[in-house]
Amino acid sequence: MKVSEVMTAPPVCVAPQDSLAEATRAMTRSAVGSLLVVEDGALRGIVTDRDLAVRGLGGGLDGQARVRAVMTADVFTVDAEDDLQVAYRKFRHTGVRRLPVLRGGEVLGVLTIDDLFLDVLQRLADLLGPVAWSVLQEPPGPSPADGALQGA
């Protein structure tokens, strides 16, 4: 499976000159914990909610400080066409929780550890149906008794 099949797209982005307050509002609006920092179409970095809290407010900056002051510029990335195993290895070896996804230098999305957890859980759920059927001797899906209880 390719990274592009599991990533979150489109990514939520800010510019390096945007304020920390603007970045916080963008995170809140989109319910995300990180933003890709993009300038002139090129990835410049990533800023996380932790960066805003620890490096920003915790570092004595106010909401008008610029994203470039707290972002991480040296970003590990994956290509949209990479196999998911490439992403697993990057997560394992780098310790990051988010990987911007690129294709030919263009920012397409972001892959998070949560995206991989959801993929693994879906794969497990797909396997549990046949296992439950063979163990319980019941076909997958709601049982006739469940329907009777709902109608009662």
mmCIF file of C-alpha atoms in Angstrom:
data_model
loop_
_atom_site.group_PDB
_atom_site.id
_atom_site.type_symbol
_atom_site.label_atom_id
_atom_site.label_comp_id
_atom_site.label_asym_id
_atom_site.label_seq_id
_atom_site.Cartn_x
_atom_site.Cartn_y
_atom_site.Cartn_z
ATOM 1 C CA MET A 1 0.000 0.000 0.000
ATOM 2 C CA LYS A 2 1.233 3.480 -0.851
ATOM 3 C CA VAL A 3 1.550 6.446 1.505
ATOM 4 C CA SER A 4 -0.930 8.381 -0.671
ATOM 5 C CA GLU A 5 -3.660 5.860 0.203
ATOM 6 C CA VAL A 6 -3.425 6.532 3.942
ATOM 7 C CA MET A 7 -2.270 10.156 4.236
ATOM 8 C CA THR A 8 -4.484 13.049 5.236
ATOM 9 C CA ALA A 9 -5.010 15.482 2.384
ATOM 10 C CA PRO A 10 -5.037 18.297 1.761
ATOM 11 C CA PRO A 11 -2.699 19.398 4.550
ATOM 12 C CA VAL A 12 -3.394 22.467 6.635
ATOM 13 C CA CYS A 13 -0.636 24.979 5.908
ATOM 14 C CA VAL A 14 0.647 28.317 7.160
ATOM 15 C CA ALA A 15 3.384 30.633 5.971
ATOM 16 C CA PRO A 16 6.548 31.280 8.014
ATOM 17 C CA GLN A 17 5.561 34.936 8.426
ATOM 18 C CA ASP A 18 2.106 34.100 9.846
ATOM 19 C CA SER A 19 1.654 34.869 13.527
ATOM 20 C CA LEU A 20 1.460 32.239 16.256
ATOM 21 C CA ALA A 21 -2.099 33.407 16.906
ATOM 22 C CA GLU A 22 -3.016 32.758 13.257
ATOM 23 C CA ALA A 23 -1.403 29.315 13.421
ATOM 24 C CA THR A 24 -3.316 28.481 16.603
ATOM 25 C CA ARG A 25 -6.597 29.526 14.996
ATOM 26 C CA ALA A 26 -5.826 27.402 11.909
ATOM 27 C CA MET A 27 -5.183 24.366 14.132
ATOM 28 C CA THR A 28 -8.402 24.967 16.043
ATOM 29 C CA ARG A 29 -10.483 25.479 12.895
ATOM 30 C CA SER A 30 -9.153 22.312 11.280
ATOM 31 C CA ALA A 31 -8.886 20.211 14.471
ATOM 32 C CA VAL A 32 -5.264 19.274 13.778
ATOM 33 C CA GLY A 33 -2.155 19.184 15.948
ATOM 34 C CA SER A 34 0.298 20.347 13.326
ATOM 35 C CA LEU A 35 0.599 22.643 10.339
ATOM 36 C CA LEU A 36 2.939 22.413 7.399
ATOM 37 C CA VAL A 37 4.865 25.623 6.874
ATOM 38 C CA VAL A 38 4.842 26.417 3.161
ATOM 39 C CA GLU A 39 6.242 29.396 1.283
ATOM 40 C CA ASP A 40 6.025 29.881 -2.498
ATOM 41 C CA GLY A 41 4.765 26.295 -2.797
ATOM 42 C CA ALA A 42 7.824 24.817 -1.058
ATOM 43 C CA LEU A 43 7.855 23.077 2.312
ATOM 44 C CA ARG A 44 9.813 25.179 4.790
ATOM 45 C CA GLY A 45 9.007 23.321 7.997
ATOM 46 C CA ILE A 46 6.378 22.048 10.380
ATOM 47 C CA VAL A 47 4.867 23.578 13.495
ATOM 48 C CA THR A 48 3.032 21.549 16.116
ATOM 49 C CA ASP A 49 0.723 22.413 18.970
ATOM 50 C CA ARG A 50 3.603 21.533 21.290
ATOM 51 C CA ASP A 51 5.889 23.999 19.455
ATOM 52 C CA LEU A 52 3.303 26.737 19.988
ATOM 53 C CA ALA A 53 2.980 25.919 23.681
ATOM 54 C CA VAL A 54 6.595 25.164 24.625
ATOM 55 C CA ARG A 55 8.700 27.247 22.242
ATOM 56 C CA GLY A 56 6.055 29.955 21.806
ATOM 57 C CA LEU A 57 4.219 30.802 25.004
ATOM 58 C CA GLY A 58 6.612 28.823 27.198
ATOM 59 C CA GLY A 59 9.519 30.607 25.559
ATOM 60 C CA GLY A 60 8.059 34.024 26.339
ATOM 61 C CA LEU A 61 6.740 34.790 22.860
ATOM 62 C CA ASP A 62 3.363 36.401 22.346
ATOM 63 C CA GLY A 63 0.705 35.650 19.764
ATOM 64 C CA GLN A 64 2.179 38.159 17.308
ATOM 65 C CA ALA A 65 5.508 36.312 17.052
ATOM 66 C CA ARG A 66 6.066 34.569 13.720
ATOM 67 C CA VAL A 67 5.713 30.882 12.987
ATOM 68 C CA ARG A 68 9.337 30.796 11.754
ATOM 69 C CA ALA A 69 10.416 31.454 15.358
ATOM 70 C CA VAL A 70 9.015 28.137 16.619
ATOM 71 C CA MET A 71 8.795 25.836 13.582
ATOM 72 C CA THR A 72 11.048 22.877 12.914
ATOM 73 C CA ALA A 73 12.857 23.553 9.642
ATOM 74 C CA ASP A 74 14.658 20.218 9.197
ATOM 75 C CA VAL A 75 11.658 18.075 8.334
ATOM 76 C CA PHE A 76 11.646 14.375 7.531
ATOM 77 C CA THR A 77 9.323 13.657 4.595
ATOM 78 C CA VAL A 78 7.980 10.755 2.554
ATOM 79 C CA ASP A 79 7.005 10.552 -1.077
ATOM 80 C CA ALA A 80 3.361 9.928 -1.958
ATOM 81 C CA GLU A 81 4.393 6.872 -3.985
ATOM 82 C CA ASP A 82 6.487 5.320 -1.191
ATOM 83 C CA ASP A 83 5.317 2.033 0.234
ATOM 84 C CA LEU A 84 3.924 2.349 3.773
ATOM 85 C CA GLN A 85 6.876 0.302 5.025
ATOM 86 C CA VAL A 86 9.118 3.270 4.158
ATOM 87 C CA ALA A 87 6.972 5.468 6.401
ATOM 88 C CA TYR A 88 7.007 2.895 9.223
ATOM 89 C CA ARG A 89 10.804 2.824 9.095
ATOM 90 C CA LYS A 90 11.032 6.637 9.080
ATOM 91 C CA PHE A 91 8.725 6.912 12.077
ATOM 92 C CA ARG A 92 10.730 4.253 13.917
ATOM 93 C CA HIS A 93 14.168 5.724 13.133
ATOM 94 C CA THR A 94 13.397 9.430 13.521
ATOM 95 C CA GLY A 95 10.999 9.518 16.469
ATOM 96 C CA VAL A 96 8.706 12.023 14.744
ATOM 97 C CA ARG A 97 4.912 11.660 14.810
ATOM 98 C CA ARG A 98 4.127 13.400 11.509
ATOM 99 C CA LEU A 99 5.619 13.186 8.029
ATOM 100 C CA PRO A 100 4.794 15.686 5.286
ATOM 101 C CA VAL A 101 3.972 13.877 2.042
ATOM 102 C CA LEU A 102 5.518 15.212 -1.158
ATOM 103 C CA ARG A 103 5.400 14.400 -4.853
ATOM 104 C CA GLY A 104 8.138 16.016 -6.900
ATOM 105 C CA GLY A 105 8.676 18.630 -4.193
ATOM 106 C CA GLU A 106 4.968 19.543 -4.110
ATOM 107 C CA VAL A 107 3.246 19.273 -0.727
ATOM 108 C CA LEU A 108 0.308 16.842 -1.021
ATOM 109 C CA GLY A 109 -0.582 15.841 2.512
ATOM 110 C CA VAL A 110 0.637 14.659 5.864
ATOM 111 C CA LEU A 111 0.991 11.156 7.266
ATOM 112 C CA THR A 112 0.656 10.775 11.018
ATOM 113 C CA ILE A 113 1.189 7.880 13.371
ATOM 114 C CA ASP A 114 -2.571 8.081 13.997
ATOM 115 C CA ASP A 115 -3.176 7.459 10.274
ATOM 116 C CA LEU A 116 -1.115 4.283 10.534
ATOM 117 C CA PHE A 117 -2.931 3.169 13.691
ATOM 118 C CA LEU A 118 -6.266 3.602 11.923
ATOM 119 C CA ASP A 119 -4.997 1.593 8.961
ATOM 120 C CA VAL A 120 -3.784 -1.225 11.226
ATOM 121 C CA LEU A 121 -7.058 -1.257 13.178
ATOM 122 C CA GLN A 122 -9.066 -1.424 9.937
ATOM 123 C CA ARG A 123 -6.955 -4.340 8.748
ATOM 124 C CA LEU A 124 -7.510 -6.129 12.066
ATOM 125 C CA ALA A 125 -11.239 -5.488 11.888
ATOM 126 C CA ASP A 126 -11.267 -6.955 8.365
ATOM 127 C CA LEU A 127 -9.635 -10.113 9.732
ATOM 128 C CA LEU A 128 -11.853 -10.402 12.798
ATOM 129 C CA GLY A 129 -15.035 -10.989 10.794
ATOM 130 C CA PRO A 130 -13.940 -14.323 9.297
ATOM 131 C CA VAL A 131 -12.230 -15.400 12.543
ATOM 132 C CA ALA A 132 -15.352 -14.691 14.583
ATOM 133 C CA TRP A 133 -17.454 -16.521 12.021
ATOM 134 C CA SER A 134 -15.311 -19.633 12.144
ATOM 135 C CA VAL A 135 -15.014 -19.629 15.954
ATOM 136 C CA LEU A 136 -18.620 -18.797 16.748
ATOM 137 C CA GLN A 137 -20.117 -20.638 13.783
ATOM 138 C CA GLU A 138 -22.151 -17.529 12.998
ATOM 139 C CA PRO A 139 -22.117 -15.554 9.764
ATOM 140 C CA PRO A 140 -20.780 -12.005 9.942
ATOM 141 C CA GLY A 141 -23.283 -9.199 10.467
ATOM 142 C CA PRO A 142 -26.135 -8.668 12.918
ATOM 143 C CA SER A 143 -27.665 -11.810 14.319
ATOM 144 C CA PRO A 144 -31.404 -12.500 13.934
ATOM 145 C CA ALA A 145 -31.716 -12.171 17.723
ATOM 146 C CA ASP A 146 -30.347 -8.613 17.535
ATOM 147 C CA GLY A 147 -33.078 -7.673 15.074
ATOM 148 C CA ALA A 148 -35.731 -9.214 17.303
ATOM 149 C CA LEU A 149 -34.496 -7.204 20.285
ATOM 150 C CA GLN A 150 -34.577 -3.948 18.339
ATOM 151 C CA GLY A 151 -38.144 -4.537 17.218
ATOM 152 C CA ALA A 152 -39.352 -5.384 20.735
#
